[in-house]
Short mmCIF file of C-alpha atoms and ligand atoms in Angstrom, two decimals:
data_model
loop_
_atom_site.label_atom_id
_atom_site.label_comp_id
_atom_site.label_asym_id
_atom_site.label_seq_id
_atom_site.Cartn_x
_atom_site.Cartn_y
_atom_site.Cartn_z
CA UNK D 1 20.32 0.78 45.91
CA UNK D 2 19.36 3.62 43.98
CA UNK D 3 20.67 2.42 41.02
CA UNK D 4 18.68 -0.40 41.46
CA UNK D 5 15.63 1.32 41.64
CA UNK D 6 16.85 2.99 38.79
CA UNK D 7 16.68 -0.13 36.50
CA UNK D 8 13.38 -0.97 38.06
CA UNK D 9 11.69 2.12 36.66
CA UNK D 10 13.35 1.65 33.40
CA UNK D 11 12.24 -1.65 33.35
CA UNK D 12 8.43 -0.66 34.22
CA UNK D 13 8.71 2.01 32.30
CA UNK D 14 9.43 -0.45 29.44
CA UNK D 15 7.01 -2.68 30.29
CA UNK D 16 4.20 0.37 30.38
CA UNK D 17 5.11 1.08 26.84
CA UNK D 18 4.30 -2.28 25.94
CA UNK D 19 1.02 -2.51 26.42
CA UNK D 20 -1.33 -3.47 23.88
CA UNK D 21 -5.09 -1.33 23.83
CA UNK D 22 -8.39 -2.80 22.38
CA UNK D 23 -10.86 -0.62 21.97
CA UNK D 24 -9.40 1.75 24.67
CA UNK D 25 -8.26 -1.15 26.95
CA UNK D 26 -5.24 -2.83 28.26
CA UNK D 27 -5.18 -6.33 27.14
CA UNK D 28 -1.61 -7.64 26.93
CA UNK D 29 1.60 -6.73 26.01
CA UNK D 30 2.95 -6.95 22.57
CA UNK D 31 6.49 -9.74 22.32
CA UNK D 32 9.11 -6.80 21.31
CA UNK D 33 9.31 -3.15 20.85
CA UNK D 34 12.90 -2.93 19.24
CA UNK D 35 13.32 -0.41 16.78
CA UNK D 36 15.89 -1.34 14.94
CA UNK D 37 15.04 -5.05 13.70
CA UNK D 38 11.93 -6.49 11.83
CA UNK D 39 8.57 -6.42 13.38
CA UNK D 40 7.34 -9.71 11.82
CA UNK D 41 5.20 -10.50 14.53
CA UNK D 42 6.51 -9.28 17.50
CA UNK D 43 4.48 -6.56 17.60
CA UNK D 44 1.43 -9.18 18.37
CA UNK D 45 1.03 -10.20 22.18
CA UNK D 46 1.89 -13.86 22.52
CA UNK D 47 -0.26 -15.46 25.30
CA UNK D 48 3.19 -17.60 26.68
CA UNK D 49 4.95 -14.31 26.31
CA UNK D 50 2.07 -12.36 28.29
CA UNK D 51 2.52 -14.90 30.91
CA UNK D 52 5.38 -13.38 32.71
CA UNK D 53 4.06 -9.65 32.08
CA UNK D 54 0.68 -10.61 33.74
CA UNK D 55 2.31 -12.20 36.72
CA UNK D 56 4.23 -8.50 37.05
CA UNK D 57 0.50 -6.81 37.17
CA UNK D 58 -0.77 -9.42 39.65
CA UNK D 59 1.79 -8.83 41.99
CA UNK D 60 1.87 -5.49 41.73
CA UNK D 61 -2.25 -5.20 42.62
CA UNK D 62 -2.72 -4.61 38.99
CA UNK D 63 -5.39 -7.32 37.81
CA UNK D 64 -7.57 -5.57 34.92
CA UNK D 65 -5.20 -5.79 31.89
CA UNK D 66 -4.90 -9.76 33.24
CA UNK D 67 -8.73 -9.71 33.73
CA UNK D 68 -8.85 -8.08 30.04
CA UNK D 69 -6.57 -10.64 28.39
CA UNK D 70 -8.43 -14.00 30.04
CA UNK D 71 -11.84 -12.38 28.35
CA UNK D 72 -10.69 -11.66 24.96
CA UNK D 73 -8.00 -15.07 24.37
CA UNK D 74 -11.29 -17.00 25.69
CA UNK D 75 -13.37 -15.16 23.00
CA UNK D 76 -10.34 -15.98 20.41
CA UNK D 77 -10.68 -19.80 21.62
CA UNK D 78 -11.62 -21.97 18.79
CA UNK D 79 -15.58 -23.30 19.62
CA UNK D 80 -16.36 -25.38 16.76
CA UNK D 81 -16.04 -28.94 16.33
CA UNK D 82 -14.45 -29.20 12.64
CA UNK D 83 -13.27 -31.59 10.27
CA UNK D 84 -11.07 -29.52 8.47
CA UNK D 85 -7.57 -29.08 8.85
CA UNK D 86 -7.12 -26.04 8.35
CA UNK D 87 -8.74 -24.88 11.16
CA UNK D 88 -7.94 -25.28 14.66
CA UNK D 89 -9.24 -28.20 17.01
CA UNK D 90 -11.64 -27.48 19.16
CA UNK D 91 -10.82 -25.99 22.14
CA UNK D 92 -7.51 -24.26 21.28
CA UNK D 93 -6.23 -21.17 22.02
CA UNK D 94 -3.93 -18.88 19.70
CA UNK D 95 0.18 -18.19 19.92
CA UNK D 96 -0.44 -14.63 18.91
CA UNK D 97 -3.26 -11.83 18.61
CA UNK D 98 -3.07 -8.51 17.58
CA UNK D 99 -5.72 -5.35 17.04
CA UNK D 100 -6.64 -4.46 13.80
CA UNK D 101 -8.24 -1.39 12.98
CA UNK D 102 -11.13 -1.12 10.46
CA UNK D 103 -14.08 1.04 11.26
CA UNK D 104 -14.15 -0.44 14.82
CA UNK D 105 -11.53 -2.36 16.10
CA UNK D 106 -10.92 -5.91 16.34
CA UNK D 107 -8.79 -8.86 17.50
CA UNK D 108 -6.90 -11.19 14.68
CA UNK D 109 -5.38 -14.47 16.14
CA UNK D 110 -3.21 -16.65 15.33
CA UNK D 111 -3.32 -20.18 15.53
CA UNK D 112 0.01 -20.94 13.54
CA UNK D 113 -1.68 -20.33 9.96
CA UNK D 114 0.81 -16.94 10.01
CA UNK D 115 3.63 -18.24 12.03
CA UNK D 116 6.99 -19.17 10.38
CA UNK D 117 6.73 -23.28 9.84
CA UNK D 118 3.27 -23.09 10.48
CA UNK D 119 3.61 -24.13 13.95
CA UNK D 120 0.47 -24.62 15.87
CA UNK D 121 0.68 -23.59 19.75
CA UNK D 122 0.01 -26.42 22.13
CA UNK D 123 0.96 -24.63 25.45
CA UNK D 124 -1.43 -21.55 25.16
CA UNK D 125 -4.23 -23.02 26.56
CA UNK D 126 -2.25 -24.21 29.62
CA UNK D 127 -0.64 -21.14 30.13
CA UNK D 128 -4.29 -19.36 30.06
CA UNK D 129 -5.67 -21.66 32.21
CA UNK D 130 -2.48 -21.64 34.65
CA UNK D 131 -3.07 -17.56 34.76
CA UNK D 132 -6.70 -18.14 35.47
CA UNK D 133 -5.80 -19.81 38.38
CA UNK D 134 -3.13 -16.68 39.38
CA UNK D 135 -5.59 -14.36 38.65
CA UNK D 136 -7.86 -16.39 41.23
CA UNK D 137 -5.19 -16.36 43.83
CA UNK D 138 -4.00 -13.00 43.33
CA UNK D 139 -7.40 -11.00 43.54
CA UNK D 140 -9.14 -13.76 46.07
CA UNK D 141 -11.91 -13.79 43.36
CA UNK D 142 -13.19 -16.66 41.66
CA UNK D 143 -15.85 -15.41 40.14
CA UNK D 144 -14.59 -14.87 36.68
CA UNK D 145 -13.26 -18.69 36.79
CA UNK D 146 -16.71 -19.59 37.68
CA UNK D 147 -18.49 -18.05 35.01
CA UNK D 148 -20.22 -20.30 32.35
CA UNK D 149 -18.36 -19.55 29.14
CA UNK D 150 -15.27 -19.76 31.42
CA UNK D 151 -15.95 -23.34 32.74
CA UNK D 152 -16.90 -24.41 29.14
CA UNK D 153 -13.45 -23.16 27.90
CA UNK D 154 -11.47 -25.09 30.77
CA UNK D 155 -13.96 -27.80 29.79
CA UNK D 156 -13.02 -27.75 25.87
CA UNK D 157 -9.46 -27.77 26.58
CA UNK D 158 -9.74 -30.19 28.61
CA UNK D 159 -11.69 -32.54 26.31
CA UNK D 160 -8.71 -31.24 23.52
CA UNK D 161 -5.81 -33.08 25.70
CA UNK D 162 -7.75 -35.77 27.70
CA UNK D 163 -9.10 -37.57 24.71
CA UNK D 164 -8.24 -40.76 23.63
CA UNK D 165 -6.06 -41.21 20.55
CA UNK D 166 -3.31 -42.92 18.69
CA UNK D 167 -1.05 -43.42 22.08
CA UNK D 168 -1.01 -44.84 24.93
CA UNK D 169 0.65 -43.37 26.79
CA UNK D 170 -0.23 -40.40 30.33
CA UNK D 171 1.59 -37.94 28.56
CA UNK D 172 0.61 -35.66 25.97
CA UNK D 173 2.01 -36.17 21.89
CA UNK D 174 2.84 -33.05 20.30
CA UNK D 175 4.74 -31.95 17.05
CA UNK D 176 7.78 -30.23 17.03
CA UNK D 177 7.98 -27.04 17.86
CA UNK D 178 4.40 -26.13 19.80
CA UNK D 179 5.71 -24.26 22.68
CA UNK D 180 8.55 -21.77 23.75
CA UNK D 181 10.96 -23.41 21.45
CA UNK D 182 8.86 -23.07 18.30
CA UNK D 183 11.03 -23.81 15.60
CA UNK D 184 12.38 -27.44 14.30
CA UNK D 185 14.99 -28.90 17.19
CA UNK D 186 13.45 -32.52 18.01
CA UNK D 187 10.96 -31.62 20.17
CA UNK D 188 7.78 -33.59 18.82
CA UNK D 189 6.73 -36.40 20.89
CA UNK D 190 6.42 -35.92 24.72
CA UNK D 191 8.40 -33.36 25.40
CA UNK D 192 8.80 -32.34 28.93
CA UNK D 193 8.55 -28.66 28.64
CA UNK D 194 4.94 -29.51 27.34
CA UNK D 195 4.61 -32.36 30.28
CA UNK D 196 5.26 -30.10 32.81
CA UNK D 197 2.26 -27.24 31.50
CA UNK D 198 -0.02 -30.00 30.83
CA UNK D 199 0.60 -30.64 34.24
CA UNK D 200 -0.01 -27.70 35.94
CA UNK D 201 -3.30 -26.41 33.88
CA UNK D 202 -4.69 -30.05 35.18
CA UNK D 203 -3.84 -29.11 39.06
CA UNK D 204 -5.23 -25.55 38.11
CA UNK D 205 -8.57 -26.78 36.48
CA UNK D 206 -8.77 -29.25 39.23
CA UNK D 207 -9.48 -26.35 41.38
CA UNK D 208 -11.41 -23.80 39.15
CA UNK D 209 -14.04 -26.71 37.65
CA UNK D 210 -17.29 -26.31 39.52
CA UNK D 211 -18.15 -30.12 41.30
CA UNK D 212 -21.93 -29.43 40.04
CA UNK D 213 -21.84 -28.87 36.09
CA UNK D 214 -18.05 -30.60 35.45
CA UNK D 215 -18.05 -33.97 38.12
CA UNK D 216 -16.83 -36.34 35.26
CA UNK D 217 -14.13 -33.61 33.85
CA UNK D 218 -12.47 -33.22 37.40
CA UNK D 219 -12.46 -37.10 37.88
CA UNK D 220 -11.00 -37.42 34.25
CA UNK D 221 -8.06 -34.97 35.78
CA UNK D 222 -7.67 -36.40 38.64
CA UNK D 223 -7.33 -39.57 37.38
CA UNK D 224 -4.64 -38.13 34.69
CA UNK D 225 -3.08 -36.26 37.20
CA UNK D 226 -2.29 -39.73 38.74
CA UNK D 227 -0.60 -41.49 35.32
CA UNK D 228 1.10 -38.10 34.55
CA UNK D 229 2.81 -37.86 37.61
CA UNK D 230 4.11 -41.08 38.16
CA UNK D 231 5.08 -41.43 35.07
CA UNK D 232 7.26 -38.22 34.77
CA UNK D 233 8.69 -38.76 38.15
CA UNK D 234 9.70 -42.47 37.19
CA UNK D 235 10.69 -42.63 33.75
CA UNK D 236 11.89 -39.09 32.30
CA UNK D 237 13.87 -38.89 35.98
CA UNK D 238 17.68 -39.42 35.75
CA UNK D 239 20.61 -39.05 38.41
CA UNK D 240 23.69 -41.87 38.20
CA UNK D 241 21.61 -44.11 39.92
CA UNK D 242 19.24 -44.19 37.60
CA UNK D 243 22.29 -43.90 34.52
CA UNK D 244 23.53 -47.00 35.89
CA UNK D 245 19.85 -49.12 35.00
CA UNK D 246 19.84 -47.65 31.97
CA UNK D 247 23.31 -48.69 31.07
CA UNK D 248 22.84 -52.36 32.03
CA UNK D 249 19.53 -52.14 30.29
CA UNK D 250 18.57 -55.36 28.34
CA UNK D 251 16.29 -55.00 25.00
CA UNK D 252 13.49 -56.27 23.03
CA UNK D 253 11.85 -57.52 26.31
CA UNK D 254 7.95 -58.25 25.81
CA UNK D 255 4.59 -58.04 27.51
CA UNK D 256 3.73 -56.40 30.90
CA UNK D 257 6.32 -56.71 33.56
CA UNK D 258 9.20 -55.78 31.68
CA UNK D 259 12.05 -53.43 33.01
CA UNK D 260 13.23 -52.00 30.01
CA UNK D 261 9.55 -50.51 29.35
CA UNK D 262 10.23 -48.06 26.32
CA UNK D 263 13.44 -50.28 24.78
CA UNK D 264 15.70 -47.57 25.21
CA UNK D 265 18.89 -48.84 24.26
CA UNK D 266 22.14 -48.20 26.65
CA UNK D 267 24.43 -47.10 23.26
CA UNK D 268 21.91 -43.96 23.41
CA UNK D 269 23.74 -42.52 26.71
CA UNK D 270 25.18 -39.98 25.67
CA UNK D 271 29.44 -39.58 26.55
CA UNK D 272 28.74 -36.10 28.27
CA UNK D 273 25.74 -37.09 30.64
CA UNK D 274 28.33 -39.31 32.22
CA UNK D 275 30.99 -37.02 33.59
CA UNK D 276 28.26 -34.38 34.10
CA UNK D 277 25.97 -35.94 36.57
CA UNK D 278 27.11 -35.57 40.18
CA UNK D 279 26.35 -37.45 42.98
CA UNK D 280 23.21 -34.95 44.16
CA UNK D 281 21.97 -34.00 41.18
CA UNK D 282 19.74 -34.98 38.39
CA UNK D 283 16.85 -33.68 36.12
CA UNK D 284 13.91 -34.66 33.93
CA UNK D 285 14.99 -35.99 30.55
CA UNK D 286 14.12 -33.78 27.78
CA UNK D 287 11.38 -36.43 26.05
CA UNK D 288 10.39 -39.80 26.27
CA UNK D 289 9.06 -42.19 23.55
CA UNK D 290 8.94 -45.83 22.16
CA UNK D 291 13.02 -46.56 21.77
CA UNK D 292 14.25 -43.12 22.86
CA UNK D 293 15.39 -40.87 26.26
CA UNK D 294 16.30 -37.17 25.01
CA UNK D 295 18.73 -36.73 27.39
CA UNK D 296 19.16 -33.09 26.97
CA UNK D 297 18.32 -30.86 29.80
CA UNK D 298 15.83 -28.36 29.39
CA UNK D 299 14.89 -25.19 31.30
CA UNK D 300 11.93 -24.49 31.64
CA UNK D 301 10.55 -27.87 31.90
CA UNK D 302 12.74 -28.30 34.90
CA UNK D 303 11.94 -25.07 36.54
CA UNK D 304 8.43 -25.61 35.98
CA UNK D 305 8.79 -29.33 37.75
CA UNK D 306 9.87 -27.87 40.38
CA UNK D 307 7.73 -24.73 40.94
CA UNK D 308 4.39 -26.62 40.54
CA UNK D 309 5.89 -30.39 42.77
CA UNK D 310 5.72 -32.20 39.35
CA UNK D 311 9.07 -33.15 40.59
CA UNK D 312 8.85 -35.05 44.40
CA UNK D 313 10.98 -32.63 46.97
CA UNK D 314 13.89 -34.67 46.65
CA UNK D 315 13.94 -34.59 42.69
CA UNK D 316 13.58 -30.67 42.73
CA UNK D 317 16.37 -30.61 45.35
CA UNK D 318 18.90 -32.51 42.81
CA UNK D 319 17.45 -30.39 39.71
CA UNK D 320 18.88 -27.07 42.12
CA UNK D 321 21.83 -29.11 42.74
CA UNK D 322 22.41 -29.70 39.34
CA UNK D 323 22.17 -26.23 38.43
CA UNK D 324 24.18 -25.17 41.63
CA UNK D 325 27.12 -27.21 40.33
CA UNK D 326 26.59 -26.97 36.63
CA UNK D 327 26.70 -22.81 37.06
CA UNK D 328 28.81 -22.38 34.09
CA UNK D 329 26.95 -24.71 31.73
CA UNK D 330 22.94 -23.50 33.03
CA UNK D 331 24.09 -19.66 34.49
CA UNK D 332 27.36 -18.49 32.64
CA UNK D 333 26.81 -15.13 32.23
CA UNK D 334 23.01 -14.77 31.78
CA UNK D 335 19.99 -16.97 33.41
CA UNK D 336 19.20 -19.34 31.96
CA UNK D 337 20.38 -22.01 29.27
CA UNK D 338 16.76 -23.14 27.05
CA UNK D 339 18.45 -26.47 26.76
CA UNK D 340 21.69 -28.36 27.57
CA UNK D 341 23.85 -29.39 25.57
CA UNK D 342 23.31 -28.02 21.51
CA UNK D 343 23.15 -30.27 18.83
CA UNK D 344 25.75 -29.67 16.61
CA UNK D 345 27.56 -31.09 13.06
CA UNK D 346 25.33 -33.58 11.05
CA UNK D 347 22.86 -33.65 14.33
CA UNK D 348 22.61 -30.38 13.89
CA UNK D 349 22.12 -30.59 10.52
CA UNK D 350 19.50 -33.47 10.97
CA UNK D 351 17.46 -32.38 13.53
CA UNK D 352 16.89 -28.89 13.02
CA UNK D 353 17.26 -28.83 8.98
CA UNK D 354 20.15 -26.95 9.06
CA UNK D 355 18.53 -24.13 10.36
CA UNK D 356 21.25 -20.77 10.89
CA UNK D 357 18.79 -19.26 13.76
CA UNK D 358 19.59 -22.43 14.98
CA UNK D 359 23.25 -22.75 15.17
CA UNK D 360 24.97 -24.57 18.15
CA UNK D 361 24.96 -22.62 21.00
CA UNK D 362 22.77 -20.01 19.71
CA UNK D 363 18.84 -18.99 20.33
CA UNK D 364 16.68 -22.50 21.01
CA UNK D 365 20.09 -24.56 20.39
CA UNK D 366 21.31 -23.44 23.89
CA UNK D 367 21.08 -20.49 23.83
CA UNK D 368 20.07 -18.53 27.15
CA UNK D 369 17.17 -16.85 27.86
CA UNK D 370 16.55 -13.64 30.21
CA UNK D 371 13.06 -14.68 30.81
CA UNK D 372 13.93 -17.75 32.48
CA UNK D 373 15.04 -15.67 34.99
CA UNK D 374 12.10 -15.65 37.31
CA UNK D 375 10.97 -19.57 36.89
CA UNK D 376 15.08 -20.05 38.47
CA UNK D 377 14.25 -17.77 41.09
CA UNK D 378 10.83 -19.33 42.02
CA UNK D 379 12.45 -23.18 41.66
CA UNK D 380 15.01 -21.45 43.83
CA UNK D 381 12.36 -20.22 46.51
CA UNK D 382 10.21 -22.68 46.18
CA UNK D 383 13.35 -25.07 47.23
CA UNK D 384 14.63 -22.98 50.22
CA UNK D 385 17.77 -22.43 47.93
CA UNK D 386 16.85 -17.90 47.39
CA UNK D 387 20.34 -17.71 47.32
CA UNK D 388 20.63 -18.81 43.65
CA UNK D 389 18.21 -16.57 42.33
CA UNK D 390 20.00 -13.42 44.22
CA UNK D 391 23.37 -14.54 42.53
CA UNK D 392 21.78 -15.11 39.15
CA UNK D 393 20.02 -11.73 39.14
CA UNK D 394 23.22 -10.54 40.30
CA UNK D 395 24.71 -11.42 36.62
CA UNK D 396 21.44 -10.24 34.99
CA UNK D 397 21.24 -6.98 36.17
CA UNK D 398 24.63 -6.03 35.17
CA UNK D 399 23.71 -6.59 31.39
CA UNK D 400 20.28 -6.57 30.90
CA UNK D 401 19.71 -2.72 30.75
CA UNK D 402 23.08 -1.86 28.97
CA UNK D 403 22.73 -4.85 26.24
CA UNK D 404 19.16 -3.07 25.74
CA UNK D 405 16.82 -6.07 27.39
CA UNK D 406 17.74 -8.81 24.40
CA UNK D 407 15.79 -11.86 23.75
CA UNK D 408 18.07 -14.10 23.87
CA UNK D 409 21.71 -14.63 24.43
CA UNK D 410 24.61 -16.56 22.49
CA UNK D 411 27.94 -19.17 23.03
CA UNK D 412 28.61 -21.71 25.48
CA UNK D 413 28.15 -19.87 28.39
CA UNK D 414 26.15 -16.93 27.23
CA UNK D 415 29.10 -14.08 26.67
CA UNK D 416 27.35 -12.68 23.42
CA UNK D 417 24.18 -10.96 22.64
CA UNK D 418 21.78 -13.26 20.80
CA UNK D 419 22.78 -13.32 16.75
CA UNK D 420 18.94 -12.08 16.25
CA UNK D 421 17.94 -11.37 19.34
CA UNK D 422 15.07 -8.59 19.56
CA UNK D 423 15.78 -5.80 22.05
CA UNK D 424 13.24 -4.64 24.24
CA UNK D 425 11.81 -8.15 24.31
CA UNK D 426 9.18 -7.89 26.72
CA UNK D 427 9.47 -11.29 28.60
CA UNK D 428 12.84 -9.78 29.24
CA UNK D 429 11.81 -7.01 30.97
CA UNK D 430 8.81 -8.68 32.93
CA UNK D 431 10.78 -11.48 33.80
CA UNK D 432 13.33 -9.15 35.83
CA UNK D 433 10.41 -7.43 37.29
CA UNK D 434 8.78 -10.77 38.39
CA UNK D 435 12.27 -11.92 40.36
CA UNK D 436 12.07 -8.71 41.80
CA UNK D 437 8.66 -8.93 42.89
CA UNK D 438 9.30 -12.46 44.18
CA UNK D 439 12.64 -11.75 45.65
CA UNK D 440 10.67 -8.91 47.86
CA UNK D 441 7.57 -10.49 48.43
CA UNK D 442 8.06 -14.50 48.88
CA UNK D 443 4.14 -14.85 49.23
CA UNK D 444 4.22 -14.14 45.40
CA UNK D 445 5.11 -17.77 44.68
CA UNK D 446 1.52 -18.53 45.63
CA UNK D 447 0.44 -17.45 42.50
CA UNK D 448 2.22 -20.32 40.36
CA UNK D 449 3.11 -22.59 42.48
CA UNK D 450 1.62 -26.08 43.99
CA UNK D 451 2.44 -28.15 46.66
CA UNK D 452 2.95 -31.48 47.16
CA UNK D 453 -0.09 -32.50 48.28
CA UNK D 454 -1.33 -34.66 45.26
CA UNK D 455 -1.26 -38.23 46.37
CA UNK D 456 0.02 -40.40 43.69
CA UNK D 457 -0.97 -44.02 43.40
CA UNK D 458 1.95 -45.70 42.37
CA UNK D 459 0.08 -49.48 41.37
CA UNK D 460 -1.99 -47.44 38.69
CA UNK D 461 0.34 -48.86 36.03
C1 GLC C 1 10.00 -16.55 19.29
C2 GLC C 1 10.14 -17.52 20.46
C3 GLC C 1 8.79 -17.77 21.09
C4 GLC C 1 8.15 -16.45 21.48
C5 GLC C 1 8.09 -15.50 20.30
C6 GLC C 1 7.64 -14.11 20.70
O1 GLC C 1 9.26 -17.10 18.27
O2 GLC C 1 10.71 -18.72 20.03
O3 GLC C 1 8.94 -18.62 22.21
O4 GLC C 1 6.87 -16.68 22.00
O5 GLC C 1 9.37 -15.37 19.73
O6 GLC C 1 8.52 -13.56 21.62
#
């Protein structure tokens, strides 16, 4: 016990340290403090980062720097409608800001102009809008939310990932790399990491909009809502029931009651998916497109599903199952795998560009990821199934202070420190906080979480 609490004020203490100050204010928490490796930009605070630090202040009855970060990414948020691309769309919010000090200070964002690959951010704004919503919950006050500039922000996003364009599809096209995994790994297209946020800053704007001044915006989300689910829960779903329709799929069917809908083609099943699916488990494909299932499992797309009912109850009971008996491949020795299995050899080679951050088994290419700590333990709360998160932070807490709170960790089941992993990574530390916080306080879950109440019309397409 007391060494417990031990590692808890390390942890906070770490945390404390991180905080970034704006003109004599808290307003987030900067990605990594390590000493001993390059800053490039992890000494900016990354709103997806921030996420898990803010929940930690929430919980703890510690709104302001929360309150403080919602203002200023708002303020960062791009306003004008452009044609010019080299500017960001309207209604996008940055990866990164940071404070720089002339004869006042100010705040520098970035939208991806900076970042390596020039990778724009497509989950900020649905992480700030998901927080909105926590900060709602947490503090009972909705005032904030309610404020014009704030409804025209949820508004602009909105109109950024509602509108019509090239697709037609419910789900939301995005290039590679525009979320956690932000480097080149054959993401682009509909991933479901990026599904599963769109997802939940819909349910959240659905309740911040006002009725009055945004009535067409929260029927245009509703409405979404309706495609987005159905379609996630039917298509990108797979257990061996499902493996077996696939596998006797027929192709090049045409018009509009085919079965074979995207003309996936069975050859694409991949040899490992077979022996690794078990009777009561199953999971949300990695992406979804014209002629292709990504059938690699990814983390926090799944954990999301389940935290926020993206998933149905029995889907997020099969994703627990999966991880339950797939321990050594998703657990191993550190919570949680980013994605299952890596792509190696001429894949590897292919679909990352033969990138060495990106070696199998290492960093995005399944690598595992302290952070995901506390979206396992609310999936695992939110399923009835706390005992997983207590045995996973059982295995965290027994490295994370002595390996010096890493990014990221390395090999097949996550023995080695990450290659060029930062230490002190924040997310790290907040993340064990957060599954602390939950562990104690199961009312906690409130703050991210959604029930299954959203009725889903299942003749809409
Ligand atoms: C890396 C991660 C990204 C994170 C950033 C700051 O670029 O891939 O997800 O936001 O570091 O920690």
């Amino acid at each position: 016990m007391q060494a417990g609490n031990a590692l808890i004020e390390e942890a906070q203490k770490a945390l404390e340290d991180a905080i970034l100050y704006y003109r004599g204010q808290p307003v987030g928490t900067v990605a990594a403090r390590d000493p001993n490796a390059d800053t490039l930009n992890y000494d900016q605070c990354f709103v997806r980062d921030f996420v898990s630090s803010a929940l930690f202040f929430l919980m703890q009855g510690k709104p302001d720097i929360v309150r403080n970060f919602l203002v200023e990414v708002l303020g960062l948020q791009s306003r004008e409608r452009r044609l010019d691309c080299f500017q960001p769309g309207q209604g996008l919010h940055p990866a990164s800001f940071k404070v720089e000090k002339a004869k006042t200070e100010y705040l520098v964002a970035d939208f991806g102009e900076q970042a390596i690959a020039r990778v724009a951010p497509i989950d900020s704004c649905f992480w700030w809008l998901i927080l909105l919503r926590a900060y709602g919950k947490a503090t009972g006050d909705l005032t904030l939310a309610h404020r014009a500039d704030f409804q025209q922000g949820i508004q602009l996003i909105l109109q950024l990932c509602l509108e019509a364009r090239f697709d037609l599809f419910p789900t939301l096209l995005v290039p590679d790399g525009s979320f956690m995994i932000d480097r080149r790994m054959g993401v682009y297209g509909y991933p479901i990491e990026i599904q599963a946020l769109f997802y939940t800053a819909l349910r959240a704007a659905q309740e911040l909009l006002l009725p009055v001044t945004s009535g067409t915006y929260l029927q245009a989300v509703e409405t979404r809502l309706n495609h987005l689910t159905y379609h996630v829960r039917k298509y990108y779903w797979i257990d061996l029931q499902r493996l077996n329709e696939i596998y006797r799929y027929k192709g090049e069917e045409f018009g509009e009651t085919v079965i074979n809908r995207f003309n996936v083609y069975p050859d694409t099943i991949p040899s490992w998916l077979i022996e690794w699916l078990t009777d009561t488990s199953g999971y949300l494909t990695g992406n979804l497109g014209p002629g292709q299932i990504d059938f690699r499992f990814f983390g926090l797309g799944n954990l999301m599903s389940v935290i926020v009912s993206l998933a149905t109850t029995q889907q997020s009971q099969a994703v627990m199952n999966l991880i339950e008996q797939r321990w050594e491949d998703l657990v191993g020795h550190m919570p949680l795998k980013i994605c299952f299995p890596a792509v190696e050899g001429q894949d590897w080679k292919t679909i990352t560009g033969c990138d060495p951050k990106n070696i199998p088994w290492s960093y995005h290419n399944g690598g595992n990821w302290p952070v995901l700590l506390w979206f396992l333990t609310a999936a695992a709360l939110k399923t009835n199934k706390a005992n997983l998160a207590y045995k996973a932070l059982e295995i965290a807490e027994k490295r994370l202070s002595r390996d010096e709170w890493p990014e990221y960790y390395d090999g097949k089941t996550g023995k080695l420190i990450g290659k060029q992993a930062r230490k002190y990574q924040t997310w790290t530390i907040a993340a064990f906080l957060v599954t602390k916080s939950l562990l104690e306080n199961p009312n906690n879950l409130a703050l991210i979480s959604f029930d299954e109440d959203f009725n889903v019309n299942p003749c809409v397409q």
